[in-house]
mmCIF file of C-alpha atoms and ligand atoms in Angstrom:
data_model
loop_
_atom_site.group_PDB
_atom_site.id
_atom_site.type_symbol
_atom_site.label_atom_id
_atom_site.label_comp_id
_atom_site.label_asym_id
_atom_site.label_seq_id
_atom_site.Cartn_x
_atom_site.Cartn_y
_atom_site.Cartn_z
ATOM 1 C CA UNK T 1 68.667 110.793 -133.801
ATOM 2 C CA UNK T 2 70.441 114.241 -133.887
ATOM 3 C CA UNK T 3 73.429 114.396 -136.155
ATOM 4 C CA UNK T 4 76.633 115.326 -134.454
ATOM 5 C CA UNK T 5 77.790 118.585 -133.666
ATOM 6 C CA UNK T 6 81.605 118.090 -134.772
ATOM 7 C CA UNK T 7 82.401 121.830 -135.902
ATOM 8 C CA UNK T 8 82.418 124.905 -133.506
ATOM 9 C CA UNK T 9 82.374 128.876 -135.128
ATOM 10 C CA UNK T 10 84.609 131.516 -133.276
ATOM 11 C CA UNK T 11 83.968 135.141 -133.725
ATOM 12 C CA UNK T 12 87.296 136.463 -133.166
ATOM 13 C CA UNK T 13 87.143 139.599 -135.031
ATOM 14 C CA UNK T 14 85.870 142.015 -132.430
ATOM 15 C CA UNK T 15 88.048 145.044 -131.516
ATOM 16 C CA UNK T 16 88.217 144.605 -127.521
ATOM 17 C CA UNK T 17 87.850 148.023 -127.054
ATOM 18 C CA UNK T 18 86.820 147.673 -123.585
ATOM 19 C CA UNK T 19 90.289 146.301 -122.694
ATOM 20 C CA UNK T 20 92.298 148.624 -124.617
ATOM 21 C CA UNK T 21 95.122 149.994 -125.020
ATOM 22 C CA UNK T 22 96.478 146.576 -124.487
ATOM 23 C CA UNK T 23 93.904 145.537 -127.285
ATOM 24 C CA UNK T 24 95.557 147.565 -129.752
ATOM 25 C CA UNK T 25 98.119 145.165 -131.383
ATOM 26 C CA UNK T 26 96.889 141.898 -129.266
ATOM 27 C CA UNK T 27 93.969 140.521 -130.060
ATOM 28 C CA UNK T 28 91.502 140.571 -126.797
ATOM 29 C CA UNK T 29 90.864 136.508 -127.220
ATOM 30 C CA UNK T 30 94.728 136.083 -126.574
ATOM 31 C CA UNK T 31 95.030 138.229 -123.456
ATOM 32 C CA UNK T 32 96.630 135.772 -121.016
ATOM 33 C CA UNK T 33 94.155 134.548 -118.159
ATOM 34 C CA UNK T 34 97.303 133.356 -115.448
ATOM 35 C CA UNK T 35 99.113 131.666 -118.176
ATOM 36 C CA UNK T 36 97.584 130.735 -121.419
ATOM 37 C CA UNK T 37 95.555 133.040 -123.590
ATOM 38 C CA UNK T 38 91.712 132.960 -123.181
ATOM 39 C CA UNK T 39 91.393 131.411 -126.771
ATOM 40 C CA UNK T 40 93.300 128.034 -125.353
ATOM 41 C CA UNK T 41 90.600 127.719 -122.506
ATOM 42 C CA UNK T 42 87.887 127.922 -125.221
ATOM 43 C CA UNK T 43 89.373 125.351 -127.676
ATOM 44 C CA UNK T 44 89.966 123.211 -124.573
ATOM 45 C CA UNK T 45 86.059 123.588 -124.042
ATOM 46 C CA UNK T 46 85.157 122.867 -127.308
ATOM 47 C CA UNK T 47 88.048 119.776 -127.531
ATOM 48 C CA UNK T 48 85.613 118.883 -124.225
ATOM 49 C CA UNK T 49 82.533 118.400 -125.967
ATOM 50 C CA UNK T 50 84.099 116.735 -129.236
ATOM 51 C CA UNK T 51 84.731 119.826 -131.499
ATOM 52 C CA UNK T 52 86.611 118.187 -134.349
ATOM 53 C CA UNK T 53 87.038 121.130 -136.553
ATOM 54 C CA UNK T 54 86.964 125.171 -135.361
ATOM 55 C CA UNK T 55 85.910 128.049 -137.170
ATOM 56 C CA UNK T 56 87.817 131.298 -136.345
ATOM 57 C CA UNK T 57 85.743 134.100 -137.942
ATOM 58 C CA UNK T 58 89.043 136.504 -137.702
ATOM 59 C CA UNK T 59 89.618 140.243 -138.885
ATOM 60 C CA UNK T 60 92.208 142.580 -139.652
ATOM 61 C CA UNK T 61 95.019 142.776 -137.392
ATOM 62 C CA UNK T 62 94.017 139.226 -135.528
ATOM 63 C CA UNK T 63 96.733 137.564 -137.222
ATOM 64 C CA UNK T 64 98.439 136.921 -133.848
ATOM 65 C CA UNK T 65 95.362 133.985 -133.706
ATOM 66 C CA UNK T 66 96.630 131.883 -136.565
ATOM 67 C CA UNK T 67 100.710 132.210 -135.360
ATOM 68 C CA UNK T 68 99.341 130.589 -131.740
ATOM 69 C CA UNK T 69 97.709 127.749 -133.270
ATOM 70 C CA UNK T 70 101.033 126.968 -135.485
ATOM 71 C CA UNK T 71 104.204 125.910 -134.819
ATOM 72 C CA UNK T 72 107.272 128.322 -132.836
ATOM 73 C CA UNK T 73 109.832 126.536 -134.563
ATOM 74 C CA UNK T 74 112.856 128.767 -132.376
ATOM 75 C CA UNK T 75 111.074 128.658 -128.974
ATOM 76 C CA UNK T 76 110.466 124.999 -129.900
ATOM 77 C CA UNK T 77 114.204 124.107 -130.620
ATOM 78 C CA UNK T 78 115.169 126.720 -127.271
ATOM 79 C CA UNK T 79 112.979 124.858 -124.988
ATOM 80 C CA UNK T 80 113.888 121.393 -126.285
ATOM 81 C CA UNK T 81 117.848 122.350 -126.142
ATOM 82 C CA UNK T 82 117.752 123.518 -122.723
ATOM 83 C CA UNK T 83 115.590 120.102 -121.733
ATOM 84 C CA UNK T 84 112.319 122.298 -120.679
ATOM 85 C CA UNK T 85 110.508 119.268 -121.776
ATOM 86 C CA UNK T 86 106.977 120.447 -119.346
ATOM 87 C CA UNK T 87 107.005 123.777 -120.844
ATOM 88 C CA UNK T 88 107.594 122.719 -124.315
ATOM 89 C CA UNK T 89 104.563 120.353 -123.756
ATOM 90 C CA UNK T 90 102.339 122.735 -122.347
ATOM 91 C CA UNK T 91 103.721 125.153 -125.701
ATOM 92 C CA UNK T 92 102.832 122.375 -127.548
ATOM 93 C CA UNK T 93 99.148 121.554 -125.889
ATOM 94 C CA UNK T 94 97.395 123.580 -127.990
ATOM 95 C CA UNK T 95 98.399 123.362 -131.421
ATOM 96 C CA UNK T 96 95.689 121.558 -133.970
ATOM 97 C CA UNK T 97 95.836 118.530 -135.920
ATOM 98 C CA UNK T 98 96.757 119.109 -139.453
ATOM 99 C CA UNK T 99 93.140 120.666 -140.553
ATOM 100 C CA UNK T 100 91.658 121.229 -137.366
ATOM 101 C CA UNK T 101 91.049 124.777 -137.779
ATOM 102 C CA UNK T 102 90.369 127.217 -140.613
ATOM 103 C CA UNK T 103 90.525 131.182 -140.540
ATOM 104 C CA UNK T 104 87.223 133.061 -142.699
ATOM 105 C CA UNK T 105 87.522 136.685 -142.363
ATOM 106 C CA UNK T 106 84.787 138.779 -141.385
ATOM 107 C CA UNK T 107 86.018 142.099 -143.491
ATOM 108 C CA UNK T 108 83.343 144.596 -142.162
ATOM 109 C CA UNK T 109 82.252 144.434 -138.256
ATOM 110 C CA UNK T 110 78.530 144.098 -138.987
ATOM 111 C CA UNK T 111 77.881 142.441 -136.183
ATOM 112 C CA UNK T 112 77.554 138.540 -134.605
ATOM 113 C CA UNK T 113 75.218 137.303 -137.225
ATOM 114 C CA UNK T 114 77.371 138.710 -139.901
ATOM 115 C CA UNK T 115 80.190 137.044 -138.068
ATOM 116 C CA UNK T 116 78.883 133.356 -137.829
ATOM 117 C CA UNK T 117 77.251 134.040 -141.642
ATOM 118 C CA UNK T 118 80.674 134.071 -142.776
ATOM 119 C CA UNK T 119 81.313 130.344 -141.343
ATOM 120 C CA UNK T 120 78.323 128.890 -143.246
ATOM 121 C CA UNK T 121 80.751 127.519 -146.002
ATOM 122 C CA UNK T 122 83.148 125.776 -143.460
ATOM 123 C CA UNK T 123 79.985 124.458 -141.528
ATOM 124 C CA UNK T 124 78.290 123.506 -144.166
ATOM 125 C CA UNK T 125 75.096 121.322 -144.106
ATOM 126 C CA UNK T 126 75.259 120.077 -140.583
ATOM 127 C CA UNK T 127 74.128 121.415 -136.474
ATOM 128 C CA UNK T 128 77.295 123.369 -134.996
ATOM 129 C CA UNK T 129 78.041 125.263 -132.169
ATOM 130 C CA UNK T 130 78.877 129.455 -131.920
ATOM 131 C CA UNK T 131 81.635 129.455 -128.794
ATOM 132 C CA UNK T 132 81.889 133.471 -127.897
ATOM 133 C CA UNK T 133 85.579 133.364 -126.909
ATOM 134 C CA UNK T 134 84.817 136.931 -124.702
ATOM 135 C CA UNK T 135 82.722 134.108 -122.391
ATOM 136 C CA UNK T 136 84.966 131.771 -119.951
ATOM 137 C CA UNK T 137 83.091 128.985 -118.715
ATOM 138 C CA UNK T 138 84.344 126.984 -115.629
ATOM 139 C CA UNK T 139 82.566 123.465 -114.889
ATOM 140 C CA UNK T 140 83.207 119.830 -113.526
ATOM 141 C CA UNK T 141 81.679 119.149 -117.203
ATOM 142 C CA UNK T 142 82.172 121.291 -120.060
ATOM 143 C CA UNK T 143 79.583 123.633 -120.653
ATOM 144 C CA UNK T 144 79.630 123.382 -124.386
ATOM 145 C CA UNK T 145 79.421 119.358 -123.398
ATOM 146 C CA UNK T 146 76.518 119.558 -121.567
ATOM 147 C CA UNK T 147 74.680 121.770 -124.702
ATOM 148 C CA UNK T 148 76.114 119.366 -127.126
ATOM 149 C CA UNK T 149 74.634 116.206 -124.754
ATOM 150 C CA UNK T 150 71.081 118.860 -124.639
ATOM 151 C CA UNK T 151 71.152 118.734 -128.326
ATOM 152 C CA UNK T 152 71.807 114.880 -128.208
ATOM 153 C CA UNK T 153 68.659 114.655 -126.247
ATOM 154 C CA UNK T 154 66.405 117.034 -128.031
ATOM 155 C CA UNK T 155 67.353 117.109 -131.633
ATOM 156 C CA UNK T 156 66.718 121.098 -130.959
ATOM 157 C CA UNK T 157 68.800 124.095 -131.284
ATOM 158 C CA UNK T 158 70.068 124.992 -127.718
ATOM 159 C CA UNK T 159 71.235 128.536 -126.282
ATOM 160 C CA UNK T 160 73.491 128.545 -122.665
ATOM 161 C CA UNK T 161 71.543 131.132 -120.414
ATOM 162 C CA UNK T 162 72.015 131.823 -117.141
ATOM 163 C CA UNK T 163 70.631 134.877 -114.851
ATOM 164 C CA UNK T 164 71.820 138.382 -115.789
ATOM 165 C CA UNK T 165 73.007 140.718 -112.936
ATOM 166 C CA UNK T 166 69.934 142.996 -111.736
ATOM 167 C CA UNK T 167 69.739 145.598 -113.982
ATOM 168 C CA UNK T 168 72.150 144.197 -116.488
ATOM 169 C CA UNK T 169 69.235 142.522 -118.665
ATOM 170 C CA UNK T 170 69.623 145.538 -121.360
ATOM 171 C CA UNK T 171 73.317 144.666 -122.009
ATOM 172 C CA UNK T 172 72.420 141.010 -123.731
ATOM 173 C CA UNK T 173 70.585 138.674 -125.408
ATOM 174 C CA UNK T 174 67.072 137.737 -123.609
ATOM 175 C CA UNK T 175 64.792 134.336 -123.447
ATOM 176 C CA UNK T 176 61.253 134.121 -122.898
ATOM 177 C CA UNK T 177 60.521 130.436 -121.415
ATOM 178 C CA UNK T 178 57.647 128.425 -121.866
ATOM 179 C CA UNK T 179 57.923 127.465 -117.805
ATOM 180 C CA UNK T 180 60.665 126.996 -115.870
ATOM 181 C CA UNK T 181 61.241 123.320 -114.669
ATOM 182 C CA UNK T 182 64.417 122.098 -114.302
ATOM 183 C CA UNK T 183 67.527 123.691 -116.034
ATOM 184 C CA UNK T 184 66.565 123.073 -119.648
ATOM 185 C CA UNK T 185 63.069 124.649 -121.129
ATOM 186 C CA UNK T 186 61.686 125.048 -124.020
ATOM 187 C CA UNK T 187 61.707 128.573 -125.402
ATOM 188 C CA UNK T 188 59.023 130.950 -126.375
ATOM 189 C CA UNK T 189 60.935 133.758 -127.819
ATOM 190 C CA UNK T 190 64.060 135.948 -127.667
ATOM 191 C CA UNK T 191 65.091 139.421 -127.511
ATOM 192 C CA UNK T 192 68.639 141.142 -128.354
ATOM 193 C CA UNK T 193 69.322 144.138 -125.657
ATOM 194 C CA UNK T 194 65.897 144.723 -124.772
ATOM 195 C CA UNK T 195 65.312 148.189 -122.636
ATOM 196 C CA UNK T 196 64.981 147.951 -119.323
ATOM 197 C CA UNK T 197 61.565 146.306 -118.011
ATOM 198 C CA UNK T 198 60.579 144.925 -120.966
ATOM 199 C CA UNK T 199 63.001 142.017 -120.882
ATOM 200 C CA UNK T 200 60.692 138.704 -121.148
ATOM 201 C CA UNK T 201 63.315 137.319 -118.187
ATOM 202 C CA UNK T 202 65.962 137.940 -116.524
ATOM 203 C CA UNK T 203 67.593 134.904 -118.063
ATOM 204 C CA UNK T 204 70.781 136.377 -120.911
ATOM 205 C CA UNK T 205 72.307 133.994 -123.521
ATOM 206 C CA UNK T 206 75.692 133.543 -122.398
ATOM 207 C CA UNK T 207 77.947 132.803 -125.461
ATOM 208 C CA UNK T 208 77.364 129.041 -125.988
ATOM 209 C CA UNK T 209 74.361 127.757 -128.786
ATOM 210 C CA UNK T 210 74.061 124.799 -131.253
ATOM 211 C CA UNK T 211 72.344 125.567 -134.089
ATOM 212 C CA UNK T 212 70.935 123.805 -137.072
ATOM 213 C CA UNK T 213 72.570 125.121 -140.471
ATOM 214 C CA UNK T 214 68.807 126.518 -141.697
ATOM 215 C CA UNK T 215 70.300 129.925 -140.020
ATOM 216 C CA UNK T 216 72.736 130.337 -142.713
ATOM 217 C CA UNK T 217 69.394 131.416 -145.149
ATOM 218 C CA UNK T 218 67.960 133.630 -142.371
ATOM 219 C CA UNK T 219 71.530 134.936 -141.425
ATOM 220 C CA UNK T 220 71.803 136.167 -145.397
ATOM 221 C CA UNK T 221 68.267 137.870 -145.489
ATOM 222 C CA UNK T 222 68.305 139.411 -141.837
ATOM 223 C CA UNK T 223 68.437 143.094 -141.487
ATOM 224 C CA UNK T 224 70.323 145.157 -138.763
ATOM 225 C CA UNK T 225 68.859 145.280 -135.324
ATOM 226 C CA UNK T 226 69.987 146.476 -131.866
ATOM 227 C CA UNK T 227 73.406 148.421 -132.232
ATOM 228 C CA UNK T 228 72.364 149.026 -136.053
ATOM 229 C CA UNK T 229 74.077 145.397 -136.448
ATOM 230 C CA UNK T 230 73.515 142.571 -137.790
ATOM 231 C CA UNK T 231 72.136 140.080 -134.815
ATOM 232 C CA UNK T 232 72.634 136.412 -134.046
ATOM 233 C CA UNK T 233 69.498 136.827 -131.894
ATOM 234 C CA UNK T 234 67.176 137.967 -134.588
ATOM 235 C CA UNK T 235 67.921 135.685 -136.804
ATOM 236 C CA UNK T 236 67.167 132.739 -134.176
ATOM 237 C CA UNK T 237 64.120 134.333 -133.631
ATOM 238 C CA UNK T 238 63.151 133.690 -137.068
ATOM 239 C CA UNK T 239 64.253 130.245 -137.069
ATOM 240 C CA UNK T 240 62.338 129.615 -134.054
ATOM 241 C CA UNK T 241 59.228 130.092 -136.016
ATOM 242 C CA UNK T 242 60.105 127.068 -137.624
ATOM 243 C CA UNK T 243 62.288 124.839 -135.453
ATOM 244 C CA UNK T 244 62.663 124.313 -131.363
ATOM 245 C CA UNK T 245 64.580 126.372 -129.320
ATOM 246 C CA UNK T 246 65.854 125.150 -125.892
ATOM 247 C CA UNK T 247 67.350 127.335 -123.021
ATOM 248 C CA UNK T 248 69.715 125.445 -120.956
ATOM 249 C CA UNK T 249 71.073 127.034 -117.570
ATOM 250 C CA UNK T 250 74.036 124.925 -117.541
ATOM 251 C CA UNK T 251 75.741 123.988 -114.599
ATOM 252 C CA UNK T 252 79.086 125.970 -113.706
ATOM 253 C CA UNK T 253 80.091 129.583 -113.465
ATOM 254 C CA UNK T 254 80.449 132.256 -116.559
ATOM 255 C CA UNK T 255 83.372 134.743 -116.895
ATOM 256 C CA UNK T 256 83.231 137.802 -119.112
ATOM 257 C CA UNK T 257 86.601 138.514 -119.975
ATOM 258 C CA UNK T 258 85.780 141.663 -122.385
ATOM 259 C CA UNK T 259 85.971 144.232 -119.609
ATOM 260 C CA UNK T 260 88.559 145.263 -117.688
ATOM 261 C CA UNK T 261 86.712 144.001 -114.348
ATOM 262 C CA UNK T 262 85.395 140.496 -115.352
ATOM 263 C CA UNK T 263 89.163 140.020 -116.950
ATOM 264 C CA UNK T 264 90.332 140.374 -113.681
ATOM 265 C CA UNK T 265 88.081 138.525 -111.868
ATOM 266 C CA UNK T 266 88.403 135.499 -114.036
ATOM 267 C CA UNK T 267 92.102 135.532 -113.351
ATOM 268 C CA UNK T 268 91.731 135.710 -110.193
ATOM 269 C CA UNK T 269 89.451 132.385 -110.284
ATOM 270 C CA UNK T 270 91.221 130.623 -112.508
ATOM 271 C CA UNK T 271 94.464 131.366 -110.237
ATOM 272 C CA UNK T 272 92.551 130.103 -107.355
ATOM 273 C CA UNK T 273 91.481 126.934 -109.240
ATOM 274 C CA UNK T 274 94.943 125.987 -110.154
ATOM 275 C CA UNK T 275 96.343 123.423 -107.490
ATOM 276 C CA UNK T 276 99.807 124.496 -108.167
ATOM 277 C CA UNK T 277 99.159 128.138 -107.437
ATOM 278 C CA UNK T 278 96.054 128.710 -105.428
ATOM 279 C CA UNK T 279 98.152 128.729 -102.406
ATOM 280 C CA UNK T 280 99.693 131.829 -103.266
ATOM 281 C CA UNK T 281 97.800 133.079 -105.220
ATOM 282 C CA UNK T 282 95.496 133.159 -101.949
ATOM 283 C CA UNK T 283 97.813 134.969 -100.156
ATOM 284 C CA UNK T 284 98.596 137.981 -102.698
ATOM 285 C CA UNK T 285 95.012 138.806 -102.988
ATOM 286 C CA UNK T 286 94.222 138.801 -98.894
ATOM 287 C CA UNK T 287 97.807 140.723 -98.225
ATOM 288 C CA UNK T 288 95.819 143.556 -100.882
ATOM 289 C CA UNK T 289 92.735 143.542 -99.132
HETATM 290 C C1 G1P P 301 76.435 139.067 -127.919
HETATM 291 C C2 G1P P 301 75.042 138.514 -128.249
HETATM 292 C C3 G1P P 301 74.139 138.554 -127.033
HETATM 293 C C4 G1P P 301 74.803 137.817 -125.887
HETATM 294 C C5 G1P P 301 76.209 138.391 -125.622
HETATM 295 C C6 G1P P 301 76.950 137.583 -124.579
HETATM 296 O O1 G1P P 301 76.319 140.440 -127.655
HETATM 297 O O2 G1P P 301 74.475 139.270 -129.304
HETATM 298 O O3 G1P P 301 72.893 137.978 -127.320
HETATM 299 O O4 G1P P 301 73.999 137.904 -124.726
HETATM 300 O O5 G1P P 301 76.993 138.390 -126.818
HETATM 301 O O6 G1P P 301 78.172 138.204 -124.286
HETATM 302 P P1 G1P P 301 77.604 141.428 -127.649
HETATM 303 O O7 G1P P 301 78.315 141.171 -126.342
HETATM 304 O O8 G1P P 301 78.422 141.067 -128.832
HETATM 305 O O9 G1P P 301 77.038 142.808 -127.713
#
């Protein structure tokens, strides 16, 4: 039987450059989507799928990240003097359990396999999941449920895919498949930001994996690839030489809130999913059109 996937790694220490200026002193992953920051969506996800313990792989200037997840002792006493008891709940919703989280920092951007390298302490000798925070994932079941119950089923290491945009295939991760039945397949092979017509599919890796800890010993030998950084991908290519690797095109809808475009589309869906405010929300984006 598979062991349990109770930890989850966040790469938080990216400079959101796409999104700046307003990037400059907050950190991308706590720009608000409607009302909470994208982090609390993620760490809702990973709560989902029975996360018991995340991994924020942080860097300098992301210290806004640890003050969210702690205590506002002044708002706190405001909002509980003035009887705002929904809002301080909702404050209040995302804050751990004494050790729920821990902050590694990543103290050179050398890429996403540098990143989750820097976890392998925490983690430890067990499977885990990578969540990339950039990657909003709406669904009736959690996505990062759904690769932890693929995991549960196959004892393999599993990578979320789902189809790129046409002619977007050179921006991401790629899978080759061993056949395509069904929405999870074994994989043949993978390919970080491979030029255009050569990728092996048109299928990217989305920002959700569980991994076996035998990519902490690749992660420490691998050498830089695309960008000149060190890559998640390449290292999972290794390990696939030795262990399974299964693609799952899980079942819900991705948003990439790390450019200025997809941030504003996934407000506008996550406005629109919101019983309390798709009404209006409805009717400020038709009176624009
Ligand atoms: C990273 C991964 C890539 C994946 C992408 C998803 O790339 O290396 O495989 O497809 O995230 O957003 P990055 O966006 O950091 O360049």
């Amino acid at each position: 039987m598979a062991k349990p996937v109770r930890k989850a790694v966040l790469p938080v220490a990216g400079l959101g450059t796409r999104v700046l200026p307003g990037t400059k002193t907050t950190p991308k992953e706590l720009l608000n989507v409607v009302d909470r920051p994208i982090l609390s969506y993620i760490v809702e996800e990973g709560r989902a799928a029975g996360i018991e313990h995340f991994v924020f792989v942080t860097g300098r200037g992301k210290g806004a990240i640890e003050d969210y997840f702690d205590h506002h002792v002044e708002l706190e006493a405001q909002l509980e003097a003035k009887g705002k008891l929904d809002l301080l709940a909702d404050v209040r919703r995302d804050l751990p359990r004494p050790g729920e989280m821990s902050f590694v920092r990543q103290m050179s951007p050398l890429g996403l396999g540098h990143a989750v390298w820097c976890a392998r302490d925490i983690i430890g000798d067990e499977p885990f999941a990578v969540m990339l925070p950039d990657m909003l994932m709406m669904a009736g079941t959690a996505a990062l449920a759904q690769c932890v119950e693929a995991h549960n089923r196959t004892g393999s290491n599993i990578i979320a895919v789902e189809p790129a945009p046409e002619g977007e295939t050179n921006k991401y991760g790629i899978v080759a498949l061993d056949g395509r039945d069904g929405r999870l397949n074994r994989m043949t092979g993978m390919v970080e930001k491979p030029p255009l017509g050569t990728e092996p599919s048109n299928l990217f890796i989305s920002g959700r994996y569980i991994l076996q800890p035998e990519i902490f010993e690749l992660l420490a030998r691998q050498g830089k690839g695309a960008g000149g950084e060190i890559q998640l991908t390449d290292a999972m290519a290794e390990l696939m030489k030795v262990q399974p690797f299964h693609a799952l095109e899980y079942d819900g809808t991705t948003y990439d809130c790390g450019d200025k475009i997809g941030l504003l589309r996934a407000n506008v869906a996550y406005a629109l999913a919101r019983p309390e405010l798709s009404e209006a929300a409805r009717a400020v984006i038709q009176a624009l059109l």
